[in-house]
XYZ file of C-alpha atoms in Angstrom:
206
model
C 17.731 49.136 -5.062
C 16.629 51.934 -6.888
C 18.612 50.801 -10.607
C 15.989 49.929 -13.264
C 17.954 47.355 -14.410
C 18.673 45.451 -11.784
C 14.873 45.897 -10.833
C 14.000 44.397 -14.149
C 16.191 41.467 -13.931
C 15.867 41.239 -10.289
C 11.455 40.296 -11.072
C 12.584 38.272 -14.242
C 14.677 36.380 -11.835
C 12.021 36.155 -9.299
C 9.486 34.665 -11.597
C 12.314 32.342 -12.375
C 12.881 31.307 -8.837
C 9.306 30.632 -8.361
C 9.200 28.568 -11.560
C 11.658 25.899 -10.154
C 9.784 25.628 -6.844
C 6.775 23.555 -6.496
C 4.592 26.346 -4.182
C 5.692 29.881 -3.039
C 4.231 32.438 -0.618
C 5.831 35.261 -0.378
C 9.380 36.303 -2.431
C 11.373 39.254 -2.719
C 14.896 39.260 -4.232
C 16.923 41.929 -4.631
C 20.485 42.291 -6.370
C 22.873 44.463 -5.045
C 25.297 46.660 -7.349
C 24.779 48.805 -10.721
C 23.878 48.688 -14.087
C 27.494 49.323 -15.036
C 28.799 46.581 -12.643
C 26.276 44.321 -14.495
C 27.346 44.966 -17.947
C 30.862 44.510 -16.532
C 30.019 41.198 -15.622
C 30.270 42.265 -11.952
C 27.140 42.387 -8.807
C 28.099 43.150 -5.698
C 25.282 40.083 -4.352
C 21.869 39.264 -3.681
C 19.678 38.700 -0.856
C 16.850 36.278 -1.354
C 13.755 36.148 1.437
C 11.202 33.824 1.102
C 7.798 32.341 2.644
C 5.826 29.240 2.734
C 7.859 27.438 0.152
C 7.841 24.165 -1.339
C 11.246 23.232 -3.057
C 11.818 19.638 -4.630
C 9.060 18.632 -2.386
C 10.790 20.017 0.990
C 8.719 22.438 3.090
C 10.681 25.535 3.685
C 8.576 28.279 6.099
C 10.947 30.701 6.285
C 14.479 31.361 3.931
C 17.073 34.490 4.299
C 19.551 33.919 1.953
C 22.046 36.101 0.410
C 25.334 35.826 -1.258
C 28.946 37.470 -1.548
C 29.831 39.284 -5.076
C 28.858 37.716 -8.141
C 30.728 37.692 -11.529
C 28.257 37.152 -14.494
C 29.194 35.372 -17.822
C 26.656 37.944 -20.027
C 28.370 35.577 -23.003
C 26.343 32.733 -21.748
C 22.908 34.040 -21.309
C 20.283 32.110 -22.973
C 16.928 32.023 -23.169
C 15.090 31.050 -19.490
C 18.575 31.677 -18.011
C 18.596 35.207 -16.689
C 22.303 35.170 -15.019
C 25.048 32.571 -16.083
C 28.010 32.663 -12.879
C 31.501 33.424 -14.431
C 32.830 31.799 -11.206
C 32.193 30.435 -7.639
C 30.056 32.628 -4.960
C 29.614 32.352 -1.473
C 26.439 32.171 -0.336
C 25.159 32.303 3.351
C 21.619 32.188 5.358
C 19.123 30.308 6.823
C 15.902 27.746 6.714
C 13.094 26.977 8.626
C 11.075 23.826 8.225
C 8.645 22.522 9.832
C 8.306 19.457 11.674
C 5.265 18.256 10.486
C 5.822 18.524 6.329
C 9.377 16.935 7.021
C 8.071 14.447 8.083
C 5.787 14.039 5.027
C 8.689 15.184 2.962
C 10.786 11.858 4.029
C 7.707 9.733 3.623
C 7.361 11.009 0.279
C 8.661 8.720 -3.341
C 11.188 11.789 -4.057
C 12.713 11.712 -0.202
C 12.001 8.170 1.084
C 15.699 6.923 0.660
C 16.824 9.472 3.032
C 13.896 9.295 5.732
C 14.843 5.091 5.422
C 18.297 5.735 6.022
C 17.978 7.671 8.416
C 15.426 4.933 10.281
C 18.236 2.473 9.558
C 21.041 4.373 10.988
C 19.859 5.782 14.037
C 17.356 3.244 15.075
C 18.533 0.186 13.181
C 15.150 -0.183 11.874
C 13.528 0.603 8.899
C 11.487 2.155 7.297
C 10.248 5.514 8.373
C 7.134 5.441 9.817
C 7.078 9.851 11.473
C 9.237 12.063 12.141
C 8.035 14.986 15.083
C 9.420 17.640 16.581
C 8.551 18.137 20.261
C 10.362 20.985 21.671
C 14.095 20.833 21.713
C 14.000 17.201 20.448
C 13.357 15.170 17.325
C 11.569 12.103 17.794
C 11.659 9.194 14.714
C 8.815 6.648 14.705
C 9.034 3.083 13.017
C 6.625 0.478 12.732
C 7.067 -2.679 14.505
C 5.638 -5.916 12.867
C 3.294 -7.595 15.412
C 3.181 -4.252 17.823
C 0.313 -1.798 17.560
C 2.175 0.860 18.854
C 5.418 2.031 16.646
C 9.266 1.923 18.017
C 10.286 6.080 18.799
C 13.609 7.342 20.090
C 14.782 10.993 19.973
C 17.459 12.780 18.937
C 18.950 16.021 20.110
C 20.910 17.655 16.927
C 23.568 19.942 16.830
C 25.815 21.447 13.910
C 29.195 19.504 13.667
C 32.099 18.880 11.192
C 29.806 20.941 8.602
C 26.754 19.014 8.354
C 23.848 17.623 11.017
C 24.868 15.831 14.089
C 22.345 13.640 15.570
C 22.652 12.614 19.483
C 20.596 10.270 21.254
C 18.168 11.512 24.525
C 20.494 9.632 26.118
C 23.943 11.469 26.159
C 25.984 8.179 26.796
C 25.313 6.595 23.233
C 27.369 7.335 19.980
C 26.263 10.003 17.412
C 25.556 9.644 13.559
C 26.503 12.416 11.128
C 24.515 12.986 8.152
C 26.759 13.150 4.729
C 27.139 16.228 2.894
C 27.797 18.206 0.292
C 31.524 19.031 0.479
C 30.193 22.503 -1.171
C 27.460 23.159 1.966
C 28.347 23.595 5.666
C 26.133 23.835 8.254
C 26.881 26.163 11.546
C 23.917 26.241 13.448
C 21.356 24.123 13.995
C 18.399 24.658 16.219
C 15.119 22.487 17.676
C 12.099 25.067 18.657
C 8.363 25.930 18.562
C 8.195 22.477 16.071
C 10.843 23.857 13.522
C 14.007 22.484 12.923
C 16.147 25.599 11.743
C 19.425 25.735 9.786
C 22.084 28.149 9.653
C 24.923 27.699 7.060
C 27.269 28.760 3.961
C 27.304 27.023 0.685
C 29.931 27.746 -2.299
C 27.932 27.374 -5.833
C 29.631 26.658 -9.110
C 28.853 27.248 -12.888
């Protein structure tokens, strides 16, 4: 991108980025299109890559993200808000996180709910005690009143219907699919080197 413009707006909108997250590495953003486009409300996308991010308390390693053509409202631009959406994009990439800061994450006040649930509904037990990732599996740990040592099972996961399918060790028992988001769908879904990876497309609004 070689536009001063779009360079300009593309670091205001970095700085913005790294505003709204808790911790960031390393960022780079860049926009795709021209300074006319722009001032005719028109970019032809962005592509977002990220390190060793913390977002709404969820540990994020790795993040490719980029998105289809964007139409920009320049009506609606106020101050702190670089680019107001004029309509719906498509955006598209992938996530890394790591197994042991999810785990914290879903031990945490802000993600506890979820890291109960899922205690609940795949070990009908509750609450979360770990959560580890040993090779291609995912194990969940819960304490066990009376027991020194906590209850674990493990999960194998897969993408399905659009959103995380979780399948016991044991291929005979029934699988539990984690709501979500009509607007997100997730395609691929992979267990390695202690990372649990996501591959997917999301649609964001105004």
């Amino acid at each position: 991108m070689s536009d001063p413009l779009l360079q300009l707006i593309s670091a205001g909108l970095g700085l913005w980025i790294r505003s709204r997250c808790d911790h960031v590495g390393d960022l780079d953003l860049t926009l795709q299109g021209s300074s006319l486009g722009l001032m005719r409300g028109r970019l032809q996308g962005a592509v977002l890559t990220a390190r060793d991010v913390r977002f709404q308390g969820l540990p994020l390693q790795h993040a490719e993200i980029s998105s289809g053509p964007i139409q920009v409202d320049l009506t609606w631009l106020r101050p702190g808000q670089m680019l107001a959406l004029k309509g719906p994009c498509q955006v598209s990439g992938m996530v890394a996180m790591p197994g042991q800061p999810l785990g914290d994450a879903l031990l945490s006040e802000r993600w506890r709910d979820l890291g109960d649930w899922l205690a609940e509904q795949l070990m009908g037990l509750s609450p979360l005690g770990a959560l580890r990732i040993d090779s291609d599996l995912l194990e969940l740990q819960v304490p066990v009143a009376a027991h020194q040592d906590p209850a674990r099972r493990r999960f194998r996961l897969n993408a399905e219907q659009g959103t995380l399918c979780f399948r016991p060790e044991t291929a005979d028992e029934p699988r539990t699919l984690l709501p979500m988001d009509p607007a997100i769908r997730i395609e691929q879904v992979q267990l390695a080197s202690g990372q649990l990876a996501l591959k997917g497309q999301a649609s964001v609004t105004p």
